[in-house]
Amino acid sequence: MPVTRGFQRRRPEPDRDRLPPGQYDTGSSWPVLTAEATPQQAAEDWRLTVDGLVEAPHTWTWSELHAFPGSTYFGDIHCVTTWSKFDMTFTGISVDDLLDVARPTSEAAFVLAHSVTGYTTNLPLDDLTGGKAWIVWSVDGKPLPRQHGGPVRLLVPHLYFWKSAKWVSRLELLAEDRAGFWEQNGYHDRGDPWREQRYQGD
Ligand SMILES: Nc1nc2c(c(=O)[nH]1)N[C@H]1C(S)=C(S)[C@@H](COP(=O)(O)O)O[C@H]1N2
Ligand SMILES: [Mo]
């Protein structure tokens, strides 16, 4: 049967330029991946601490965090379980602004991000600076749902999403890399999705 070109049904082609190797587009669904029980702490009671190898360790309250200039990430996220989700809008503040106050010492080279739940994940300090990482409390214009890390989560979208600690309460600056929860269980210390750094040794 002849088919007029303009009426041909287009099969959605995976967006190769946008999908890191081994990933698929999850579309409108946003899976929840949580290793622990979701904490129920009220937003107004939230505290975020930056300490360890810094000149000026500091703890911010929920309202103090909101006093920083707002910063938005618009783009994609990539989970190591192979889903990627396109065109997310997260709003909060830049991690740079917190580090400007706390001032990492010259020895500081790594960060262990802690959640109130005890979940941890490690990152090179360089991956949290230069406008690449956020502390976020809203997604697509709405408060971040609790199962997705609300009231406050870390967002490091250029790395696999396990680095984006939900319910983040502390950024601990370190001289040496110290493995976090998934990293102790065999996941990669850096986790760059474009280099497919899923597991230790990748
Ligand atoms: N506190 C905490 N943060 C976490 C996790 C977790 O289990 N606990 N899971 C990580 C993993 S493996 C992923 S893929 C993302 C999932 O975020 P989501 O549930 O909002 O999709 O959160 C990351 N941050
Ligand atoms: Mo994940």
JSON list of N, CA and C in Angstrom, two decimals, residues 24-54:
[
{"chain": "A", "resi": 24, "resn": "TYR", "atom": "N", "xyz": [17.52, 4.27, 28.93]},
{"chain": "A", "resi": 24, "resn": "TYR", "atom": "CA", "xyz": [16.29, 4.46, 28.15]},
{"chain": "A", "resi": 24, "resn": "TYR", "atom": "C", "xyz": [15.51, 5.63, 28.72]},
{"chain": "A", "resi": 25, "resn": "ASP", "atom": "N", "xyz": [14.63, 6.16, 27.91]},
{"chain": "A", "resi": 25, "resn": "ASP", "atom": "CA", "xyz": [13.81, 7.32, 28.28]},
{"chain": "A", "resi": 25, "resn": "ASP", "atom": "C", "xyz": [12.57, 6.81, 29.03]},
{"chain": "A", "resi": 26, "resn": "THR", "atom": "N", "xyz": [12.43, 7.22, 30.30]},
{"chain": "A", "resi": 26, "resn": "THR", "atom": "CA", "xyz": [11.32, 6.75, 31.12]},
{"chain": "A", "resi": 26, "resn": "THR", "atom": "C", "xyz": [10.02, 7.51, 30.82]},
{"chain": "A", "resi": 27, "resn": "GLY", "atom": "N", "xyz": [10.12, 8.53, 29.97]},
{"chain": "A", "resi": 27, "resn": "GLY", "atom": "CA", "xyz": [8.92, 9.27, 29.59]},
{"chain": "A", "resi": 27, "resn": "GLY", "atom": "C", "xyz": [8.35, 10.07, 30.74]},
{"chain": "A", "resi": 28, "resn": "SER", "atom": "N", "xyz": [7.03, 9.97, 30.93]},
{"chain": "A", "resi": 28, "resn": "SER", "atom": "CA", "xyz": [6.41, 10.82, 31.95]},
{"chain": "A", "resi": 28, "resn": "SER", "atom": "C", "xyz": [6.52, 10.22, 33.35]},
{"chain": "A", "resi": 29, "resn": "SER", "atom": "N", "xyz": [6.89, 8.94, 33.45]},
{"chain": "A", "resi": 29, "resn": "SER", "atom": "CA", "xyz": [6.96, 8.36, 34.80]},
{"chain": "A", "resi": 29, "resn": "SER", "atom": "C", "xyz": [8.28, 8.75, 35.47]},
{"chain": "A", "resi": 30, "resn": "TRP", "atom": "N", "xyz": [8.22, 8.86, 36.78]},
{"chain": "A", "resi": 30, "resn": "TRP", "atom": "CA", "xyz": [9.41, 9.20, 37.57]},
{"chain": "A", "resi": 30, "resn": "TRP", "atom": "C", "xyz": [9.51, 8.17, 38.69]},
{"chain": "A", "resi": 31, "resn": "PRO", "atom": "N", "xyz": [10.32, 7.12, 38.48]},
{"chain": "A", "resi": 31, "resn": "PRO", "atom": "CA", "xyz": [10.43, 6.07, 39.49]},
{"chain": "A", "resi": 31, "resn": "PRO", "atom": "C", "xyz": [10.97, 6.62, 40.83]},
{"chain": "A", "resi": 32, "resn": "VAL", "atom": "N", "xyz": [10.55, 6.01, 41.91]},
{"chain": "A", "resi": 32, "resn": "VAL", "atom": "CA", "xyz": [11.07, 6.33, 43.24]},
{"chain": "A", "resi": 32, "resn": "VAL", "atom": "C", "xyz": [12.06, 5.24, 43.62]},
{"chain": "A", "resi": 33, "resn": "LEU", "atom": "N", "xyz": [13.29, 5.64, 43.97]},
{"chain": "A", "resi": 33, "resn": "LEU", "atom": "CA", "xyz": [14.29, 4.67, 44.42]},
{"chain": "A", "resi": 33, "resn": "LEU", "atom": "C", "xyz": [14.80, 5.10, 45.78]},
{"chain": "A", "resi": 34, "resn": "THR", "atom": "N", "xyz": [14.40, 4.37, 46.80]},
{"chain": "A", "resi": 34, "resn": "THR", "atom": "CA", "xyz": [14.75, 4.71, 48.16]},
{"chain": "A", "resi": 34, "resn": "THR", "atom": "C", "xyz": [15.16, 3.46, 48.91]},
{"chain": "A", "resi": 35, "resn": "ALA", "atom": "N", "xyz": [16.33, 3.54, 49.57]},
{"chain": "A", "resi": 35, "resn": "ALA", "atom": "CA", "xyz": [16.83, 2.39, 50.31]},
{"chain": "A", "resi": 35, "resn": "ALA", "atom": "C", "xyz": [16.32, 2.36, 51.74]},
{"chain": "A", "resi": 36, "resn": "GLU", "atom": "N", "xyz": [15.74, 3.48, 52.21]},
{"chain": "A", "resi": 36, "resn": "GLU", "atom": "CA", "xyz": [15.36, 3.59, 53.61]},
{"chain": "A", "resi": 36, "resn": "GLU", "atom": "C", "xyz": [13.94, 4.17, 53.72]},
{"chain": "A", "resi": 37, "resn": "ALA", "atom": "N", "xyz": [13.42, 4.26, 54.94]},
{"chain": "A", "resi": 37, "resn": "ALA", "atom": "CA", "xyz": [12.09, 4.83, 55.14]},
{"chain": "A", "resi": 37, "resn": "ALA", "atom": "C", "xyz": [12.14, 6.34, 54.89]},
{"chain": "A", "resi": 38, "resn": "THR", "atom": "N", "xyz": [11.08, 6.88, 54.30]},
{"chain": "A", "resi": 38, "resn": "THR", "atom": "CA", "xyz": [11.00, 8.31, 54.00]},
{"chain": "A", "resi": 38, "resn": "THR", "atom": "C", "xyz": [10.83, 9.11, 55.29]},
{"chain": "A", "resi": 39, "resn": "PRO", "atom": "N", "xyz": [11.76, 10.04, 55.58]},
{"chain": "A", "resi": 39, "resn": "PRO", "atom": "CA", "xyz": [11.63, 10.83, 56.81]},
{"chain": "A", "resi": 39, "resn": "PRO", "atom": "C", "xyz": [10.48, 11.82, 56.72]},
{"chain": "A", "resi": 40, "resn": "GLN", "atom": "N", "xyz": [9.91, 12.16, 57.86]},
{"chain": "A", "resi": 40, "resn": "GLN", "atom": "CA", "xyz": [8.72, 13.01, 57.88]},
{"chain": "A", "resi": 40, "resn": "GLN", "atom": "C", "xyz": [8.97, 14.37, 58.53]},
{"chain": "A", "resi": 41, "resn": "GLN", "atom": "N", "xyz": [10.25, 14.73, 58.66]},
{"chain": "A", "resi": 41, "resn": "GLN", "atom": "CA", "xyz": [10.59, 16.00, 59.30]},
{"chain": "A", "resi": 41, "resn": "GLN", "atom": "C", "xyz": [9.96, 17.19, 58.57]},
{"chain": "A", "resi": 42, "resn": "ALA", "atom": "N", "xyz": [9.40, 18.13, 59.33]},
{"chain": "A", "resi": 42, "resn": "ALA", "atom": "CA", "xyz": [8.77, 19.31, 58.73]},
{"chain": "A", "resi": 42, "resn": "ALA", "atom": "C", "xyz": [9.82, 20.19, 58.06]},
{"chain": "A", "resi": 43, "resn": "ALA", "atom": "N", "xyz": [9.43, 20.80, 56.96]},
{"chain": "A", "resi": 43, "resn": "ALA", "atom": "CA", "xyz": [10.36, 21.66, 56.21]},
{"chain": "A", "resi": 43, "resn": "ALA", "atom": "C", "xyz": [10.93, 22.77, 57.10]},
{"chain": "A", "resi": 44, "resn": "GLU", "atom": "N", "xyz": [10.08, 23.36, 57.93]},
{"chain": "A", "resi": 44, "resn": "GLU", "atom": "CA", "xyz": [10.54, 24.49, 58.77]},
{"chain": "A", "resi": 44, "resn": "GLU", "atom": "C", "xyz": [11.60, 24.04, 59.76]},
{"chain": "A", "resi": 45, "resn": "ASP", "atom": "N", "xyz": [11.65, 22.75, 60.07]},
{"chain": "A", "resi": 45, "resn": "ASP", "atom": "CA", "xyz": [12.65, 22.23, 61.01]},
{"chain": "A", "resi": 45, "resn": "ASP", "atom": "C", "xyz": [13.92, 21.77, 60.31]},
{"chain": "A", "resi": 46, "resn": "TRP", "atom": "N", "xyz": [13.97, 21.94, 58.96]},
{"chain": "A", "resi": 46, "resn": "TRP", "atom": "CA", "xyz": [15.12, 21.43, 58.22]},
{"chain": "A", "resi": 46, "resn": "TRP", "atom": "C", "xyz": [16.37, 22.21, 58.52]},
{"chain": "A", "resi": 47, "resn": "ARG", "atom": "N", "xyz": [17.51, 21.52, 58.62]},
{"chain": "A", "resi": 47, "resn": "ARG", "atom": "CA", "xyz": [18.81, 22.17, 58.78]},
{"chain": "A", "resi": 47, "resn": "ARG", "atom": "C", "xyz": [19.75, 21.54, 57.77]},
{"chain": "A", "resi": 48, "resn": "LEU", "atom": "N", "xyz": [20.64, 22.35, 57.21]},
{"chain": "A", "resi": 48, "resn": "LEU", "atom": "CA", "xyz": [21.66, 21.83, 56.31]},
{"chain": "A", "resi": 48, "resn": "LEU", "atom": "C", "xyz": [23.01, 22.36, 56.78]},
{"chain": "A", "resi": 49, "resn": "THR", "atom": "N", "xyz": [23.94, 21.44, 57.00]},
{"chain": "A", "resi": 49, "resn": "THR", "atom": "CA", "xyz": [25.26, 21.78, 57.53]},
{"chain": "A", "resi": 49, "resn": "THR", "atom": "C", "xyz": [26.34, 21.55, 56.48]},
{"chain": "A", "resi": 50, "resn": "VAL", "atom": "N", "xyz": [27.27, 22.47, 56.37]},
{"chain": "A", "resi": 50, "resn": "VAL", "atom": "CA", "xyz": [28.49, 22.24, 55.58]},
{"chain": "A", "resi": 50, "resn": "VAL", "atom": "C", "xyz": [29.65, 22.31, 56.57]},
{"chain": "A", "resi": 51, "resn": "ASP", "atom": "N", "xyz": [30.39, 21.20, 56.69]},
{"chain": "A", "resi": 51, "resn": "ASP", "atom": "CA", "xyz": [31.47, 21.17, 57.67]},
{"chain": "A", "resi": 51, "resn": "ASP", "atom": "C", "xyz": [32.60, 20.26, 57.19]},
{"chain": "A", "resi": 52, "resn": "GLY", "atom": "N", "xyz": [33.47, 19.86, 58.09]},
{"chain": "A", "resi": 52, "resn": "GLY", "atom": "CA", "xyz": [34.66, 19.11, 57.70]},
{"chain": "A", "resi": 52, "resn": "GLY", "atom": "C", "xyz": [35.78, 20.10, 57.38]},
{"chain": "A", "resi": 53, "resn": "LEU", "atom": "N", "xyz": [36.45, 19.90, 56.25]},
{"chain": "A", "resi": 53, "resn": "LEU", "atom": "CA", "xyz": [37.60, 20.74, 55.90]},
{"chain": "A", "resi": 53, "resn": "LEU", "atom": "C", "xyz": [37.15, 22.05, 55.27]},
{"chain": "A", "resi": 54, "resn": "VAL", "atom": "N", "xyz": [36.57, 22.91, 56.12]},
{"chain": "A", "resi": 54, "resn": "VAL", "atom": "CA", "xyz": [36.16, 24.25, 55.69]},
{"chain": "A", "resi": 54, "resn": "VAL", "atom": "C", "xyz": [36.63, 25.25, 56.74]}
]
